[in-house]
């Protein structure tokens, strides 16, 4: 009987250890940092498919969107952040709120689908934003642009979604060089970062004038011709204007990076991107 009691005691201790570990991890993720894996190429070349980073939640304070969503489709688990913290929703405010700055790379909750997105904040409340001939205009003035050569990557299926990149140098075959024009864009306030363009792709290079409402933000991907962002309404698959309460946190640094379809493919790890600051 003593050995049986010892067995159940050991099992109970293991259960308690797992419980407290999950509780601490949940609190850590909710309050401090949230892991985020880059699934698409909309932020190239600032962020590449397979970059892994932690999102700083303390920067902007907390709202219902700060609660983690738990989605494990294989096990039929789909617990949304709103299911946990929906009582905080509805007033577009935050607890211990901090104001985001133009140029921040932000993870936010999609206003319609609830999925987590990552884009660059280019338009603040009260701004006007427009694209003219592929150049971002903020409050009626074009941003500063400087040519910075060509971004080259291999034309192949990338990441878990298996999508090939778009190329400026036309249709290329598997394994060939896929090129995009690269520029340095400087936003009002002085933040500079790379953007990519495909000269022949005009999907959202010319738009009307967007008036950013109070309490909302205008987000764009750095890979300008491959990003569904605030230039597109939610009804067209974009994100529209993003409410203040939907911000989750700021992305500051890449922790790990893998170019393969799985992080287990160690030969595809990109060690030159480990702990790289996000500009």
mmCIF file of C-alpha atoms in Angstrom:
data_model
loop_
_atom_site.group_PDB
_atom_site.id
_atom_site.type_symbol
_atom_site.label_atom_id
_atom_site.label_comp_id
_atom_site.label_asym_id
_atom_site.label_seq_id
_atom_site.Cartn_x
_atom_site.Cartn_y
_atom_site.Cartn_z
ATOM 1 C CA UNK A 1 0.000 0.000 0.000
ATOM 2 C CA UNK A 2 2.862 2.348 0.763
ATOM 3 C CA UNK A 3 4.245 2.026 -2.764
ATOM 4 C CA UNK A 4 0.763 2.611 -4.247
ATOM 5 C CA UNK A 5 0.347 5.712 -2.096
ATOM 6 C CA UNK A 6 3.753 6.913 -3.225
ATOM 7 C CA UNK A 7 2.750 6.461 -6.861
ATOM 8 C CA UNK A 8 -0.441 8.524 -6.517
ATOM 9 C CA UNK A 9 1.464 11.139 -4.559
ATOM 10 C CA UNK A 10 4.022 11.435 -7.361
ATOM 11 C CA UNK A 11 1.246 11.716 -9.970
ATOM 12 C CA UNK A 12 -0.465 14.443 -7.934
ATOM 13 C CA UNK A 13 2.782 16.371 -7.606
ATOM 14 C CA UNK A 14 3.286 16.137 -11.366
ATOM 15 C CA UNK A 15 -0.244 17.433 -12.006
ATOM 16 C CA UNK A 16 0.323 20.341 -9.628
ATOM 17 C CA UNK A 17 3.642 21.161 -11.285
ATOM 18 C CA UNK A 18 2.046 21.202 -14.744
ATOM 19 C CA UNK A 19 -0.859 23.321 -13.475
ATOM 20 C CA UNK A 20 1.377 25.959 -11.910
ATOM 21 C CA UNK A 21 3.678 25.974 -14.948
ATOM 22 C CA UNK A 22 0.721 26.584 -17.273
ATOM 23 C CA UNK A 23 -0.690 29.250 -14.950
ATOM 24 C CA UNK A 24 2.624 31.106 -14.748
ATOM 25 C CA UNK A 25 3.103 30.841 -18.530
ATOM 26 C CA UNK A 26 -0.424 32.163 -19.091
ATOM 27 C CA UNK A 27 0.133 35.120 -16.768
ATOM 28 C CA UNK A 28 3.504 35.847 -18.380
ATOM 29 C CA UNK A 29 1.969 35.764 -21.859
ATOM 30 C CA UNK A 30 -1.022 37.890 -20.859
ATOM 31 C CA UNK A 31 0.873 40.611 -18.995
ATOM 32 C CA UNK A 32 4.406 40.802 -20.343
ATOM 33 C CA UNK A 33 5.318 39.165 -23.658
ATOM 34 C CA UNK A 34 3.469 37.184 -26.310
ATOM 35 C CA UNK A 35 5.294 34.911 -28.762
ATOM 36 C CA UNK A 36 4.612 35.562 -32.452
ATOM 37 C CA UNK A 37 5.720 33.564 -35.486
ATOM 38 C CA UNK A 38 5.813 35.401 -38.826
ATOM 39 C CA UNK A 39 3.605 33.368 -41.224
ATOM 40 C CA UNK A 40 3.626 35.559 -44.359
ATOM 41 C CA UNK A 41 5.832 37.900 -46.370
ATOM 42 C CA UNK A 42 3.894 41.144 -45.873
ATOM 43 C CA UNK A 43 6.660 42.697 -43.736
ATOM 44 C CA UNK A 44 9.721 41.751 -45.836
ATOM 45 C CA UNK A 45 12.515 42.526 -45.560
ATOM 46 C CA UNK A 46 12.079 43.866 -42.026
ATOM 47 C CA UNK A 47 10.565 40.543 -41.013
ATOM 48 C CA UNK A 48 10.946 37.298 -42.950
ATOM 49 C CA UNK A 49 8.700 34.254 -42.973
ATOM 50 C CA UNK A 50 9.887 32.060 -40.106
ATOM 51 C CA UNK A 51 11.093 34.872 -37.831
ATOM 52 C CA UNK A 52 10.107 34.268 -34.213
ATOM 53 C CA UNK A 53 9.734 37.170 -31.823
ATOM 54 C CA UNK A 54 8.218 38.236 -28.532
ATOM 55 C CA UNK A 55 5.693 41.083 -28.506
ATOM 56 C CA UNK A 56 6.110 43.604 -25.695
ATOM 57 C CA UNK A 57 2.623 44.014 -24.194
ATOM 58 C CA UNK A 58 3.682 46.556 -21.584
ATOM 59 C CA UNK A 59 4.323 49.253 -24.196
ATOM 60 C CA UNK A 60 0.691 50.141 -24.914
ATOM 61 C CA UNK A 61 -0.995 48.897 -21.743
ATOM 62 C CA UNK A 62 -3.802 46.371 -21.643
ATOM 63 C CA UNK A 63 -7.237 45.747 -23.155
ATOM 64 C CA UNK A 64 -9.375 42.721 -23.937
ATOM 65 C CA UNK A 65 -7.008 41.995 -26.860
ATOM 66 C CA UNK A 66 -4.165 41.451 -24.383
ATOM 67 C CA UNK A 67 -5.700 38.137 -23.356
ATOM 68 C CA UNK A 68 -4.337 35.249 -25.427
ATOM 69 C CA UNK A 69 -6.525 33.301 -27.817
ATOM 70 C CA UNK A 70 -6.126 29.531 -27.622
ATOM 71 C CA UNK A 71 -6.690 27.890 -31.009
ATOM 72 C CA UNK A 72 -5.867 24.192 -31.379
ATOM 73 C CA UNK A 73 -7.927 23.168 -34.389
ATOM 74 C CA UNK A 74 -6.632 19.600 -34.268
ATOM 75 C CA UNK A 75 -8.259 19.153 -30.851
ATOM 76 C CA UNK A 76 -11.320 21.277 -31.541
ATOM 77 C CA UNK A 77 -10.187 24.002 -29.127
ATOM 78 C CA UNK A 78 -10.999 27.573 -30.167
ATOM 79 C CA UNK A 79 -11.046 29.949 -27.198
ATOM 80 C CA UNK A 80 -10.986 33.563 -28.315
ATOM 81 C CA UNK A 81 -9.522 36.433 -26.310
ATOM 82 C CA UNK A 82 -12.970 38.010 -26.297
ATOM 83 C CA UNK A 83 -14.381 34.882 -24.625
ATOM 84 C CA UNK A 84 -11.959 35.431 -21.743
ATOM 85 C CA UNK A 85 -11.717 39.205 -21.476
ATOM 86 C CA UNK A 86 -14.731 40.412 -23.438
ATOM 87 C CA UNK A 87 -15.931 42.375 -20.406
ATOM 88 C CA UNK A 88 -13.151 44.896 -21.187
ATOM 89 C CA UNK A 89 -14.340 45.389 -24.783
ATOM 90 C CA UNK A 90 -16.461 48.203 -26.124
ATOM 91 C CA UNK A 91 -15.003 51.518 -24.989
ATOM 92 C CA UNK A 92 -11.773 51.615 -27.074
ATOM 93 C CA UNK A 93 -9.655 52.389 -24.006
ATOM 94 C CA UNK A 94 -6.796 50.621 -22.264
ATOM 95 C CA UNK A 95 -5.582 50.046 -18.731
ATOM 96 C CA UNK A 96 -2.183 51.710 -18.114
ATOM 97 C CA UNK A 97 -2.414 52.747 -21.758
ATOM 98 C CA UNK A 98 0.590 54.058 -23.648
ATOM 99 C CA UNK A 99 0.425 55.861 -26.982
ATOM 100 C CA UNK A 100 1.990 54.090 -29.974
ATOM 101 C CA UNK A 101 4.404 56.044 -32.139
ATOM 102 C CA UNK A 102 4.514 56.388 -35.893
ATOM 103 C CA UNK A 103 6.860 53.754 -37.292
ATOM 104 C CA UNK A 104 6.245 51.153 -34.561
ATOM 105 C CA UNK A 105 5.935 47.559 -35.755
ATOM 106 C CA UNK A 106 2.722 46.497 -34.057
ATOM 107 C CA UNK A 107 0.912 43.226 -33.445
ATOM 108 C CA UNK A 108 -2.826 43.803 -33.279
ATOM 109 C CA UNK A 109 -6.112 41.968 -33.327
ATOM 110 C CA UNK A 110 -7.888 42.084 -36.694
ATOM 111 C CA UNK A 111 -11.072 44.175 -36.265
ATOM 112 C CA UNK A 112 -13.260 41.556 -37.986
ATOM 113 C CA UNK A 113 -11.667 38.100 -37.737
ATOM 114 C CA UNK A 114 -9.908 38.410 -34.385
ATOM 115 C CA UNK A 115 -6.685 36.964 -35.817
ATOM 116 C CA UNK A 116 -3.335 38.445 -34.813
ATOM 117 C CA UNK A 117 -1.672 40.593 -37.506
ATOM 118 C CA UNK A 118 1.648 42.418 -37.636
ATOM 119 C CA UNK A 119 2.166 45.645 -39.623
ATOM 120 C CA UNK A 120 3.891 49.014 -39.346
ATOM 121 C CA UNK A 121 1.951 51.936 -37.912
ATOM 122 C CA UNK A 122 2.138 54.818 -40.408
ATOM 123 C CA UNK A 123 -1.000 56.858 -39.671
ATOM 124 C CA UNK A 124 -1.979 58.365 -36.314
ATOM 125 C CA UNK A 125 -5.452 59.578 -35.266
ATOM 126 C CA UNK A 126 -6.354 62.713 -37.220
ATOM 127 C CA UNK A 127 -3.854 62.059 -40.034
ATOM 128 C CA UNK A 128 -4.656 61.850 -43.717
ATOM 129 C CA UNK A 129 -2.973 58.987 -45.584
ATOM 130 C CA UNK A 130 -2.796 58.386 -49.330
ATOM 131 C CA UNK A 131 -0.741 56.464 -51.873
ATOM 132 C CA UNK A 132 0.204 58.303 -55.080
ATOM 133 C CA UNK A 133 2.235 56.441 -57.702
ATOM 134 C CA UNK A 134 3.520 54.058 -55.029
ATOM 135 C CA UNK A 135 4.681 56.812 -52.648
ATOM 136 C CA UNK A 136 3.146 57.160 -49.193
ATOM 137 C CA UNK A 137 1.676 60.600 -48.490
ATOM 138 C CA UNK A 138 1.020 61.654 -44.890
ATOM 139 C CA UNK A 139 -0.943 64.837 -44.232
ATOM 140 C CA UNK A 140 -0.514 65.870 -47.849
ATOM 141 C CA UNK A 141 3.291 65.474 -48.010
ATOM 142 C CA UNK A 142 5.258 62.571 -49.533
ATOM 143 C CA UNK A 143 7.562 60.629 -47.232
ATOM 144 C CA UNK A 144 11.308 60.660 -47.888
ATOM 145 C CA UNK A 145 12.509 57.805 -50.109
ATOM 146 C CA UNK A 146 16.026 56.676 -50.935
ATOM 147 C CA UNK A 147 16.861 53.840 -53.323
ATOM 148 C CA UNK A 148 18.683 50.993 -51.601
ATOM 149 C CA UNK A 149 19.378 48.410 -54.273
ATOM 150 C CA UNK A 150 17.517 45.167 -54.835
ATOM 151 C CA UNK A 151 16.147 42.572 -52.435
ATOM 152 C CA UNK A 152 16.857 39.073 -53.766
ATOM 153 C CA UNK A 153 15.378 35.802 -52.561
ATOM 154 C CA UNK A 154 14.950 32.333 -54.024
ATOM 155 C CA UNK A 155 11.718 31.644 -55.834
ATOM 156 C CA UNK A 156 10.313 28.707 -53.873
ATOM 157 C CA UNK A 157 7.430 27.852 -51.609
ATOM 158 C CA UNK A 158 8.003 29.540 -48.269
ATOM 159 C CA UNK A 159 6.954 28.807 -44.708
ATOM 160 C CA UNK A 160 4.056 26.688 -43.395
ATOM 161 C CA UNK A 161 1.629 28.225 -45.924
ATOM 162 C CA UNK A 162 3.868 27.193 -48.828
ATOM 163 C CA UNK A 163 3.359 30.374 -50.869
ATOM 164 C CA UNK A 164 5.968 31.508 -53.410
ATOM 165 C CA UNK A 165 7.008 35.199 -53.399
ATOM 166 C CA UNK A 166 6.005 37.829 -55.958
ATOM 167 C CA UNK A 167 8.854 39.023 -58.172
ATOM 168 C CA UNK A 168 9.525 42.280 -59.964
ATOM 169 C CA UNK A 169 11.718 40.564 -62.563
ATOM 170 C CA UNK A 170 8.758 38.736 -64.086
ATOM 171 C CA UNK A 171 7.865 35.061 -64.004
ATOM 172 C CA UNK A 172 10.858 33.044 -62.834
ATOM 173 C CA UNK A 173 11.226 29.328 -62.319
ATOM 174 C CA UNK A 174 11.746 27.412 -59.075
ATOM 175 C CA UNK A 175 15.187 28.048 -57.611
ATOM 176 C CA UNK A 176 15.745 31.254 -59.605
ATOM 177 C CA UNK A 177 16.424 34.692 -58.143
ATOM 178 C CA UNK A 178 13.266 36.636 -57.293
ATOM 179 C CA UNK A 179 13.933 40.371 -57.161
ATOM 180 C CA UNK A 180 12.164 43.399 -55.698
ATOM 181 C CA UNK A 181 13.183 47.048 -55.583
ATOM 182 C CA UNK A 182 14.238 48.116 -52.102
ATOM 183 C CA UNK A 183 14.052 51.642 -50.700
ATOM 184 C CA UNK A 184 14.635 53.356 -47.381
ATOM 185 C CA UNK A 185 11.468 55.139 -46.279
ATOM 186 C CA UNK A 186 11.665 57.878 -43.619
ATOM 187 C CA UNK A 187 8.398 58.750 -41.903
ATOM 188 C CA UNK A 188 7.546 62.098 -40.283
ATOM 189 C CA UNK A 189 9.308 62.017 -36.937
ATOM 190 C CA UNK A 190 12.438 60.393 -38.342
ATOM 191 C CA UNK A 191 11.780 56.632 -38.269
ATOM 192 C CA UNK A 192 13.555 54.959 -41.231
ATOM 193 C CA UNK A 193 13.038 51.414 -42.493
ATOM 194 C CA UNK A 194 13.206 49.325 -45.640
ATOM 195 C CA UNK A 195 10.237 48.888 -47.956
ATOM 196 C CA UNK A 196 9.931 46.616 -50.995
ATOM 197 C CA UNK A 197 8.107 47.343 -54.236
ATOM 198 C CA UNK A 198 7.161 45.518 -57.408
ATOM 199 C CA UNK A 199 7.228 48.171 -60.104
ATOM 200 C CA UNK A 200 4.661 46.519 -62.363
ATOM 201 C CA UNK A 201 2.148 45.692 -59.607
ATOM 202 C CA UNK A 202 -0.341 48.529 -59.109
ATOM 203 C CA UNK A 203 -2.845 46.950 -56.731
ATOM 204 C CA UNK A 204 -2.748 49.696 -54.075
ATOM 205 C CA UNK A 205 -0.136 52.150 -55.391
ATOM 206 C CA UNK A 206 -2.797 54.803 -56.012
ATOM 207 C CA UNK A 207 -5.593 55.316 -53.498
ATOM 208 C CA UNK A 208 -8.042 57.889 -52.308
ATOM 209 C CA UNK A 209 -7.400 59.930 -49.178
ATOM 210 C CA UNK A 210 -7.905 58.069 -45.898
ATOM 211 C CA UNK A 211 -8.915 60.166 -42.859
ATOM 212 C CA UNK A 212 -7.763 58.285 -39.756
ATOM 213 C CA UNK A 213 -10.488 58.544 -37.086
ATOM 214 C CA UNK A 214 -9.775 59.398 -33.459
ATOM 215 C CA UNK A 215 -8.823 56.339 -31.454
ATOM 216 C CA UNK A 216 -7.720 54.444 -34.580
ATOM 217 C CA UNK A 217 -4.504 53.779 -36.524
ATOM 218 C CA UNK A 218 -3.456 53.174 -40.120
ATOM 219 C CA UNK A 219 -1.256 50.103 -40.650
ATOM 220 C CA UNK A 220 0.808 49.072 -43.678
ATOM 221 C CA UNK A 221 3.119 46.197 -44.533
ATOM 222 C CA UNK A 222 6.711 47.009 -45.528
ATOM 223 C CA UNK A 223 6.346 44.665 -48.522
ATOM 224 C CA UNK A 224 4.034 47.206 -50.110
ATOM 225 C CA UNK A 225 2.730 45.181 -53.044
ATOM 226 C CA UNK A 226 2.097 42.048 -50.999
ATOM 227 C CA UNK A 227 0.178 43.266 -47.961
ATOM 228 C CA UNK A 228 -3.516 43.361 -47.134
ATOM 229 C CA UNK A 229 -3.509 46.263 -44.696
ATOM 230 C CA UNK A 230 -5.361 49.498 -43.882
ATOM 231 C CA UNK A 231 -5.463 50.429 -47.570
ATOM 232 C CA UNK A 232 -8.122 47.731 -47.938
ATOM 233 C CA UNK A 233 -11.433 47.568 -46.032
ATOM 234 C CA UNK A 234 -12.226 44.494 -43.980
ATOM 235 C CA UNK A 235 -14.858 43.559 -46.570
ATOM 236 C CA UNK A 236 -12.052 43.196 -49.135
ATOM 237 C CA UNK A 237 -9.799 41.142 -46.866
ATOM 238 C CA UNK A 238 -7.873 44.110 -45.436
ATOM 239 C CA UNK A 239 -7.759 45.441 -41.889
ATOM 240 C CA UNK A 240 -9.221 48.936 -42.322
ATOM 241 C CA UNK A 241 -8.595 51.341 -39.451
ATOM 242 C CA UNK A 242 -7.366 49.548 -36.327
ATOM 243 C CA UNK A 243 -8.948 50.587 -32.993
ATOM 244 C CA UNK A 244 -6.695 51.510 -30.071
ATOM 245 C CA UNK A 245 -8.078 48.675 -27.942
ATOM 246 C CA UNK A 246 -7.110 46.121 -30.612
ATOM 247 C CA UNK A 247 -3.386 46.760 -30.201
ATOM 248 C CA UNK A 248 -1.587 43.853 -28.551
ATOM 249 C CA UNK A 249 1.981 45.113 -28.348
ATOM 250 C CA UNK A 250 5.133 46.305 -30.073
ATOM 251 C CA UNK A 251 7.609 43.998 -31.794
ATOM 252 C CA UNK A 252 11.132 45.029 -30.794
ATOM 253 C CA UNK A 253 13.517 42.149 -31.503
ATOM 254 C CA UNK A 254 13.710 38.888 -33.458
ATOM 255 C CA UNK A 255 14.668 36.019 -31.160
ATOM 256 C CA UNK A 256 14.975 33.128 -33.620
ATOM 257 C CA UNK A 257 14.543 32.539 -37.350
ATOM 258 C CA UNK A 258 14.095 29.544 -39.625
ATOM 259 C CA UNK A 259 13.649 29.549 -43.399
ATOM 260 C CA UNK A 260 12.204 26.017 -43.532
ATOM 261 C CA UNK A 261 8.668 24.683 -43.504
ATOM 262 C CA UNK A 262 9.299 23.620 -39.897
ATOM 263 C CA UNK A 263 11.534 24.968 -37.124
ATOM 264 C CA UNK A 264 12.761 21.393 -36.686
ATOM 265 C CA UNK A 265 14.700 21.688 -39.961
ATOM 266 C CA UNK A 266 17.855 22.919 -38.226
ATOM 267 C CA UNK A 267 19.738 23.296 -41.524
ATOM 268 C CA UNK A 268 17.368 26.158 -42.435
ATOM 269 C CA UNK A 269 17.993 28.177 -39.256
ATOM 270 C CA UNK A 270 19.104 31.777 -39.921
ATOM 271 C CA UNK A 271 21.556 32.478 -37.102
ATOM 272 C CA UNK A 272 22.382 35.933 -38.504
ATOM 273 C CA UNK A 273 18.854 37.050 -37.476
ATOM 274 C CA UNK A 274 18.990 35.863 -33.856
ATOM 275 C CA UNK A 275 18.347 38.747 -31.405
ATOM 276 C CA UNK A 276 18.198 41.236 -34.279
ATOM 277 C CA UNK A 277 16.544 44.553 -33.428
ATOM 278 C CA UNK A 278 13.434 45.422 -35.444
ATOM 279 C CA UNK A 279 13.691 48.837 -37.076
#
